[in-house]
Short mmCIF file of C-alpha atoms and ligand atoms in Angstrom, two decimals:
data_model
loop_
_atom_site.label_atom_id
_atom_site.label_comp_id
_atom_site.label_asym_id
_atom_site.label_seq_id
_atom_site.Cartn_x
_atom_site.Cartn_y
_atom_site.Cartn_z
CA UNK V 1 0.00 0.00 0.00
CA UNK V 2 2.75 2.52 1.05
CA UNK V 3 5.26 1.43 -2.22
CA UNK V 4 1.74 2.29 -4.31
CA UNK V 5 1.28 5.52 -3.00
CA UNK V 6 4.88 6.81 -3.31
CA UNK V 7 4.60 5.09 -7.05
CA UNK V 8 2.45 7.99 -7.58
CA UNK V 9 4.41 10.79 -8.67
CA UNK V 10 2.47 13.89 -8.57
CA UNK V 11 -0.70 13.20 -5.69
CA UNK V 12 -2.02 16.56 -7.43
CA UNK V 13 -1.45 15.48 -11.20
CA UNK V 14 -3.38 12.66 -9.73
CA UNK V 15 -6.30 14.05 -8.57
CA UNK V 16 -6.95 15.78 -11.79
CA UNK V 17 -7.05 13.16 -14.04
CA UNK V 18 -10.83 12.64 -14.02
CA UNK V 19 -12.81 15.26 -14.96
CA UNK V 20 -16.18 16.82 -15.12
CA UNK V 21 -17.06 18.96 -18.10
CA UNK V 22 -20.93 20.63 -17.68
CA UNK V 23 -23.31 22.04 -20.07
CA UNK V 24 -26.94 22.70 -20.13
CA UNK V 25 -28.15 21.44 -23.46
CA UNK V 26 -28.50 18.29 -25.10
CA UNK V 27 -26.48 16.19 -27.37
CA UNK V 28 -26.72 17.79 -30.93
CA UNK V 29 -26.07 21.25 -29.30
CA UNK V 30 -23.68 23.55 -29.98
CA UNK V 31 -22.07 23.51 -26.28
CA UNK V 32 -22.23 19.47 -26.63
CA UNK V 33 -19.89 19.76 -30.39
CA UNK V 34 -17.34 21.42 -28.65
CA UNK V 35 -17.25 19.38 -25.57
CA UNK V 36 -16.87 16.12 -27.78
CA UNK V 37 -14.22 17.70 -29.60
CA UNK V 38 -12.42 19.01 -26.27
CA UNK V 39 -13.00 15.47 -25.20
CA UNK V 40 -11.20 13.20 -28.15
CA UNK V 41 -8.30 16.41 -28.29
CA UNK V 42 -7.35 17.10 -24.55
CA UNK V 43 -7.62 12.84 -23.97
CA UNK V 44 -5.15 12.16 -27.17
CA UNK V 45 -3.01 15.24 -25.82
CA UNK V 46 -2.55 13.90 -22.43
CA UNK V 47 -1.90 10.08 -23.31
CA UNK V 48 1.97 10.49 -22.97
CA UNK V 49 2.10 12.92 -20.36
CA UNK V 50 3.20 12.10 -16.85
CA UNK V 51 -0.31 12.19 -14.37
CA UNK V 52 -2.32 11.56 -18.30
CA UNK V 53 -4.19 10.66 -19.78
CA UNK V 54 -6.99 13.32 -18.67
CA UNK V 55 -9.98 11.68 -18.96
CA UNK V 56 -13.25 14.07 -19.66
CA UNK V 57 -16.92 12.96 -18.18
CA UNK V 58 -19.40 15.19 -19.78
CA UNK V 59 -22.16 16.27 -18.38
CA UNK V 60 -25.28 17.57 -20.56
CA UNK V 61 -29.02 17.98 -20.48
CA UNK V 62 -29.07 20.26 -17.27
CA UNK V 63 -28.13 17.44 -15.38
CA UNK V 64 -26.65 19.44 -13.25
CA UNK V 65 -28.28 22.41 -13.28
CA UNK V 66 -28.88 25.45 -15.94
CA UNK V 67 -25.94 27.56 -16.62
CA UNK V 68 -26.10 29.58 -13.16
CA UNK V 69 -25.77 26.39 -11.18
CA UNK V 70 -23.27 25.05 -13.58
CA UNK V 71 -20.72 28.20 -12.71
CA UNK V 72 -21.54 28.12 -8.67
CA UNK V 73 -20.57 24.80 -9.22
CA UNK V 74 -16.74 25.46 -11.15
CA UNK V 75 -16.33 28.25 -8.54
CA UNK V 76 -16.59 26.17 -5.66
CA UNK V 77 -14.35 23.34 -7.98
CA UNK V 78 -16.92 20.39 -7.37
CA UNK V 79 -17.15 20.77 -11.24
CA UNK V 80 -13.79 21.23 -13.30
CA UNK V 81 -15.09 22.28 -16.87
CA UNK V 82 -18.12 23.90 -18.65
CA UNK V 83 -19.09 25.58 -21.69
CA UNK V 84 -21.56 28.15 -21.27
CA UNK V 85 -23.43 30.86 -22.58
CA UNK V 86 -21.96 34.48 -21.99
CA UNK V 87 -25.56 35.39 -20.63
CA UNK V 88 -25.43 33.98 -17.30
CA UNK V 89 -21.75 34.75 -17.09
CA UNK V 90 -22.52 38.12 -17.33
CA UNK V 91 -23.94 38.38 -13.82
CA UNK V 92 -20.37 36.68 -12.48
CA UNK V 93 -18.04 38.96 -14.43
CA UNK V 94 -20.27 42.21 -15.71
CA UNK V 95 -17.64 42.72 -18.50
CA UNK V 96 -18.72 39.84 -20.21
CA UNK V 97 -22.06 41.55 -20.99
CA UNK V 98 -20.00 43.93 -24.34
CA UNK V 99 -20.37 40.81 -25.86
CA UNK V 100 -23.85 40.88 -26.45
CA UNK V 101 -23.95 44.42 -26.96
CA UNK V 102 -26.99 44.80 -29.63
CA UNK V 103 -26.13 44.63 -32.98
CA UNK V 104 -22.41 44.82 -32.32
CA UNK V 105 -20.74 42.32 -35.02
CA UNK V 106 -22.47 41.78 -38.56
CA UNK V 107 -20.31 39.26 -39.43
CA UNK V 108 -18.75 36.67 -38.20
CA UNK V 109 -15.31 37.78 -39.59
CA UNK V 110 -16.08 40.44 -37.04
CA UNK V 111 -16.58 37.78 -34.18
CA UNK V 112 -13.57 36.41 -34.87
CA UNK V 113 -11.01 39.46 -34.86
CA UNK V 114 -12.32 41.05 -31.74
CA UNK V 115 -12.55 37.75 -29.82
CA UNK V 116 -9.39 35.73 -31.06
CA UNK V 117 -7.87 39.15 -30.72
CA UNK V 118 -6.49 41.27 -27.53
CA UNK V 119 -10.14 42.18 -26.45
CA UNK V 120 -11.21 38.52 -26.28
CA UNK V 121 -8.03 37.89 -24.35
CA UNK V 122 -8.39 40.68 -21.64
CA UNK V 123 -12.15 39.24 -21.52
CA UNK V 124 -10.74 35.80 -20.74
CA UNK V 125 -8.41 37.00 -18.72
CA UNK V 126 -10.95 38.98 -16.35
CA UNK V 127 -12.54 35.59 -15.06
CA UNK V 128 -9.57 34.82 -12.87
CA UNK V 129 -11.33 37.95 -10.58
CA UNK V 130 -14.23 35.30 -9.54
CA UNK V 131 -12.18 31.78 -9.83
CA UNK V 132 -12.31 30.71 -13.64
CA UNK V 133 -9.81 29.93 -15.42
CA UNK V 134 -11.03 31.58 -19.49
CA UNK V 135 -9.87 29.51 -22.24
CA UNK V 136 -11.78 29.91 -25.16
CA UNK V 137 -14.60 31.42 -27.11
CA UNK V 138 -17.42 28.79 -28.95
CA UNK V 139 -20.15 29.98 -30.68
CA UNK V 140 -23.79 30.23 -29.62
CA UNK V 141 -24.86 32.44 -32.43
CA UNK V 142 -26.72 35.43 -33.83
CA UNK V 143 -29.83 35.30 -31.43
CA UNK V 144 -33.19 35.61 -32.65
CA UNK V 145 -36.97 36.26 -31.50
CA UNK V 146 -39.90 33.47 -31.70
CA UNK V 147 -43.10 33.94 -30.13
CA UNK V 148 -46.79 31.85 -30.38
CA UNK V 149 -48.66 35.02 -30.19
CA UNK V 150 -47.88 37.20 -34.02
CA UNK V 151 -45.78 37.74 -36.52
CA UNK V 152 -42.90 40.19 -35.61
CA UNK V 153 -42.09 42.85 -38.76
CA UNK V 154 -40.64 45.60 -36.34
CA UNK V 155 -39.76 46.44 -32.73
CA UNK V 156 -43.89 47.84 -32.29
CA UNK V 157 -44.38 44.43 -33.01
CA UNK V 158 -42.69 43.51 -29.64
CA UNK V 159 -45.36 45.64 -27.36
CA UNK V 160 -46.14 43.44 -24.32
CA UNK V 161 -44.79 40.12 -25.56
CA UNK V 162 -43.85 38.00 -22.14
CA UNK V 163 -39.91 36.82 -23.50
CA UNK V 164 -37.96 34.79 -21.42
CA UNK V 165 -34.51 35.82 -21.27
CA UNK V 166 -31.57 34.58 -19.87
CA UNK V 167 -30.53 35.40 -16.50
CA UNK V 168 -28.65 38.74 -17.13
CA UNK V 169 -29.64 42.30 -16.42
CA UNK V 170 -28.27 43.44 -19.88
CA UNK V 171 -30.78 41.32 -21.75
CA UNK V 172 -33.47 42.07 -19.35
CA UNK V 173 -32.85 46.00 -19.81
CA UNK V 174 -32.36 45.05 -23.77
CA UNK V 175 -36.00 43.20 -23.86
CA UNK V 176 -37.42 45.99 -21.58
CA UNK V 177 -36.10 48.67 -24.17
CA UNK V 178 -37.54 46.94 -26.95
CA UNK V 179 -41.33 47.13 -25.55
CA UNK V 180 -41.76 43.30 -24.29
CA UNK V 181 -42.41 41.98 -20.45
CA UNK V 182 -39.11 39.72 -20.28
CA UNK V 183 -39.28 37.29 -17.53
CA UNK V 184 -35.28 35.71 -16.55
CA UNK V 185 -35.05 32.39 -16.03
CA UNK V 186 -32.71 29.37 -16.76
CA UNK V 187 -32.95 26.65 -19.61
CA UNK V 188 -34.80 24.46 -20.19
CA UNK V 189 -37.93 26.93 -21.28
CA UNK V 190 -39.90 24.62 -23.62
CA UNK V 191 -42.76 23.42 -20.77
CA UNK V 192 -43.29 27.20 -20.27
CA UNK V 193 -43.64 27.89 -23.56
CA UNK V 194 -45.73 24.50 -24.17
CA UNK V 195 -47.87 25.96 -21.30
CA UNK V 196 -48.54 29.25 -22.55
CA UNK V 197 -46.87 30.56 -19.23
CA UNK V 198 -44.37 32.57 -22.01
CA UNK V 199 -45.49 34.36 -25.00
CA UNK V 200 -41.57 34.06 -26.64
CA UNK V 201 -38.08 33.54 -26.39
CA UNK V 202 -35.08 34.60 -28.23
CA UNK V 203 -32.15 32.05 -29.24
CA UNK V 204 -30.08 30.95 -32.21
CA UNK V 205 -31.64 28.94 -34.85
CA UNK V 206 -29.57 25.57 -34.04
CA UNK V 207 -31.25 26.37 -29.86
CA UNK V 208 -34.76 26.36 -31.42
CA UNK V 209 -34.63 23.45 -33.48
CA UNK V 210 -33.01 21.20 -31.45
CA UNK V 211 -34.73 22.20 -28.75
CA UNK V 212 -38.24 21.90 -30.76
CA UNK V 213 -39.07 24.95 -29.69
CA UNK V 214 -41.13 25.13 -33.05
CA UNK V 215 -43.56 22.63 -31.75
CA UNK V 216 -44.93 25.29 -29.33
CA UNK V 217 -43.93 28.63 -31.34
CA UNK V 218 -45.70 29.87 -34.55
CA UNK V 219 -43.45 32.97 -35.45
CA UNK V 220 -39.78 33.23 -35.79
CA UNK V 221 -38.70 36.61 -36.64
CA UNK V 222 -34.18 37.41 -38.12
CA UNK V 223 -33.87 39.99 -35.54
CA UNK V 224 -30.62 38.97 -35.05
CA UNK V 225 -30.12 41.20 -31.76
CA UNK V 226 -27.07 39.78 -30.12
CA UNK V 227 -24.29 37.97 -30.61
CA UNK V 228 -23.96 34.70 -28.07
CA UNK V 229 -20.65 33.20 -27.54
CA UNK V 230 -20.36 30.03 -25.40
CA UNK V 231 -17.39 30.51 -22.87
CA UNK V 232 -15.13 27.74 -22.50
CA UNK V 233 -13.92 27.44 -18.80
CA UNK V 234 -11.99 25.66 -16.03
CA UNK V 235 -12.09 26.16 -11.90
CA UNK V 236 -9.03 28.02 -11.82
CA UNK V 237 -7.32 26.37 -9.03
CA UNK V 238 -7.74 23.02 -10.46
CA UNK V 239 -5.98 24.82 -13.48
CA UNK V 240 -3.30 26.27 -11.61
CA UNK V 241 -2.31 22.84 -10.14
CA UNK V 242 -1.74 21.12 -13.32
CA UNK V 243 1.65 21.10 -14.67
CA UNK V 244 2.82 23.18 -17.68
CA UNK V 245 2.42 20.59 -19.82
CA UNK V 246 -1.19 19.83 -18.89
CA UNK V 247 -2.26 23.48 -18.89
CA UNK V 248 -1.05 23.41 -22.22
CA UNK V 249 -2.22 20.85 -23.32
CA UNK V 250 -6.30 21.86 -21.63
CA UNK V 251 -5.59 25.05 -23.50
CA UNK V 252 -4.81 24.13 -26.29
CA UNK V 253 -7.62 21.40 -27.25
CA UNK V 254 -10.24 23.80 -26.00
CA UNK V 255 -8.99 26.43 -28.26
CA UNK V 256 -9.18 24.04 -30.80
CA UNK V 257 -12.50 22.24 -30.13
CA UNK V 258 -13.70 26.35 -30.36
CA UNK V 259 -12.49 26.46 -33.45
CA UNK V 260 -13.57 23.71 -34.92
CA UNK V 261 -17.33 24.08 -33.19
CA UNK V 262 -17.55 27.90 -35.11
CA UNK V 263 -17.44 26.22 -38.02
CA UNK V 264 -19.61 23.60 -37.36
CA UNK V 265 -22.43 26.55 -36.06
CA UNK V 266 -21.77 28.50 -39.52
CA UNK V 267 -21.95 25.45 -41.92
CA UNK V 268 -25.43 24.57 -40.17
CA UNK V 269 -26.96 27.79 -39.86
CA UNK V 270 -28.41 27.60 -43.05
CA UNK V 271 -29.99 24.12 -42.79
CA UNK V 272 -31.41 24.74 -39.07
CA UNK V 273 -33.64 28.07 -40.67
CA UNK V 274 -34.66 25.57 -43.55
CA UNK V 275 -35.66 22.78 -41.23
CA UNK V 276 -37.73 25.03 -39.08
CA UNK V 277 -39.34 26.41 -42.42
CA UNK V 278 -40.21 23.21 -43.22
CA UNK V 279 -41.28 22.66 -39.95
CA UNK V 280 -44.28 25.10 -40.16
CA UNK V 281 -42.75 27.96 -38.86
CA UNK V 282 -43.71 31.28 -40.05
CA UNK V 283 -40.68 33.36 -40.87
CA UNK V 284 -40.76 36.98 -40.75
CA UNK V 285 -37.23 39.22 -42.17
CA UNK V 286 -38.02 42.07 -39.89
CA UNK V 287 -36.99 45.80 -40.49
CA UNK V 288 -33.86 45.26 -38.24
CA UNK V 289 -33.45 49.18 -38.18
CA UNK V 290 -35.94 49.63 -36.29
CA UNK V 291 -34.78 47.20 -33.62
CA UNK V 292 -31.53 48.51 -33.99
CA UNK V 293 -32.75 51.99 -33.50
CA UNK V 294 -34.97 51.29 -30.26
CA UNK V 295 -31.84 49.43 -28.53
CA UNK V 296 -29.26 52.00 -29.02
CA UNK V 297 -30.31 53.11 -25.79
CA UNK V 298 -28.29 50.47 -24.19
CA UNK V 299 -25.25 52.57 -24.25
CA UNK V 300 -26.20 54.53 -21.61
CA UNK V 301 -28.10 51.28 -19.56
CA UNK V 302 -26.76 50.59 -15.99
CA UNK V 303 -25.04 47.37 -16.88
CA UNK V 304 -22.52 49.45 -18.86
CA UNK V 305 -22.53 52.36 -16.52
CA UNK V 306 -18.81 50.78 -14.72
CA UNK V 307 -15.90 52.86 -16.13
CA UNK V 308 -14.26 50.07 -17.03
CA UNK V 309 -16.92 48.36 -18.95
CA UNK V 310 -17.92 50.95 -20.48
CA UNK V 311 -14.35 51.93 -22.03
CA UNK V 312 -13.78 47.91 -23.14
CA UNK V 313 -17.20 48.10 -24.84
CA UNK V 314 -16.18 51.22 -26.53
CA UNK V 315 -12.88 49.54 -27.22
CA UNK V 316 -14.71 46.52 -28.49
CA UNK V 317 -17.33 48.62 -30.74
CA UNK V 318 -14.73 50.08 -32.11
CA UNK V 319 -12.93 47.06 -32.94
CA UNK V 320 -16.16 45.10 -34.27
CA UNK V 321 -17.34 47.88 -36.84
CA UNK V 322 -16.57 51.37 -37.15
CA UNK V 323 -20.50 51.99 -38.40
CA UNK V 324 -21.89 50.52 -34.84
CA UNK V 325 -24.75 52.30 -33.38
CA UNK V 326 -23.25 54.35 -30.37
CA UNK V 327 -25.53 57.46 -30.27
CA UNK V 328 -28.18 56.56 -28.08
CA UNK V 329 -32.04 56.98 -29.69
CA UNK V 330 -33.56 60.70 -28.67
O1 EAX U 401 -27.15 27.73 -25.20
O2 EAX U 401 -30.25 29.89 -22.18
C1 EAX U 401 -30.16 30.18 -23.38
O3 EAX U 401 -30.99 30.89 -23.95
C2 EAX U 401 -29.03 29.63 -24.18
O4 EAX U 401 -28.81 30.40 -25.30
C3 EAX U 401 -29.39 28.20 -24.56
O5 EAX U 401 -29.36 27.40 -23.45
C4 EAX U 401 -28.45 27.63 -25.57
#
């Protein structure tokens, strides 16, 4: 028993070398791609390495809570990993709310400079402030609206519609701006919906689908609002205990998996709006200005009111598109 014990080499190395990766949705999700491809990467990576291989348990369908439970879970280090949506981060690390700033990136090429770039870096960097350890940005998506009640052609359209939004004061002030009665809660939402307790909810195509949230809403209207990103993260002091080559290794497969999961979110985008089409859902190209117009408010909202939010959004805005809406609406 004693010779076994000293055989060990690292008790720390050790202790890490079974892991727990959470998200909220369901196989077929965008959070579940990239934790598959984190998965086969960071377990290859770490076959050689003293204290490897690292061996990944993932954890999906809520089954351990929605996305708020999920981080109070990596914080206290009971959970190593996650992938999750910058929505409910936001209310962890405020900063992470310039991400969803309305209508901030038009393209993805835009995504990708400002987060692979120093902004997405210093973004990462900020969750060591609350315990995580930031390693990469996957996609979520373009968010749109879909409600049971009308079809949406512009932000009048909006006027009283109960959304539920994720839990995050910036996309409660955002849904508040634009004229509905959001209601924050965690996912799953579709027994709500089913229920009629919800009029709407706003998500990427891929959420809707493979959520079948088109079995319970009629209307899906482009509004294209916000940009999601997923953010990739570790407990931090379960990171910092790894060796160098570990860390690098965790780093550098989540980085990957990221990249690899965009492109899997932009080759399907097309297909998920088709299959929903098909599905019976009635899909309205709204006059985006006029969204775009009502929420350019949110520049002066409270959750961007901290100096130093405020100057990395206008550092980010900046860097996303020089033609962003930054003058607030009269
Ligand atoms: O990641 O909670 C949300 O609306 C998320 O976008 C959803 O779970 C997909």
């Amino acid at each position: 028993m004693i010779l076994a014990a000293m055989a060990v080499p690292a008790g720390q190395a050790w202790a890490a070398r079974q892991v727990t990766l959470a998200i909220v949705t369901t196989p077929g999700s965008a959070q579940h791609v990239a934790a598959v491809a984190f998965k086969e990467l960071v377990e290859n990576a770490t076959r050689e390495l003293p204290g490897g291989p690292l061996t990944v348990s993932i954890q999906h369908s809520a089954s351990l809570g929605d996305e708020t439970a999920i981080l109070q879970q990596i914080q206290l280090g009971a959970v190593e990993l996650g992938i999750i949506t910058s929505g409910p981060l936001e209310e962890f690390v405020p900063a992470v709310a310039v991400i969803s700033y309305p209508y901030l990136f038009a393209s993805h090429a835009q995504v990708d400079a400002v987060l692979d770039g120093p902004l997405g870096m210093q973004l990462l960097d900020q969750l060591g402030a609350v315990g995580f350890k930031g390693l990469a940005f996957s996609e979520n998506g373009f968010r749109h609206l879909t409600n049971s009640k009308r079809p949406v052609h512009a932000v009048a359209d909006v006027a009283g519609l109960k959304i539920r939004v994720m839990r995050s004061a910036m996309h409660h002030a955002l849904w508040r701006m634009l004229g509905a009665n959001p209601t924050p809660m965690g996912w799953p939402i579709y027994t709500e919906l089913a229920q009629g307790a919800l009029d709407g909810q706003e998500n990427p195509l891929w959420v809707v689908a493979e959520a079948r949230l088109h079995e319970v809403q009629r209307h899906l209207s482009l509004t294209r609002h916000v940009y999601s990103a997923h953010v990739c993260l570790a407990n931090q002091r379960w990171f910092d205990r790894l060796d160098a080559p570990m860390q690098q290794a965790v780093q550098t497969a989540m980085r990957q998996a990221a990249v690899q999961q965009r492109a899997w979110a932009r080759e399907h985008e097309a297909s998920y709006l088709e299959a929903l089409k098909a599905a019976g859902m009635q899909v309205t190209e709204p006059d985006v200005e006029s969204f775009r117009t009502r929420a350019a408010g949110m520049l002066e909202a409270p959750v961007y009111a901290n100096p130093a939010v405020r100057t990395l959004l206008l550092q980010v805005l900046d860097a996303a598109r020089p033609d962003a809406v930054r003058t607030p609406a009269p």
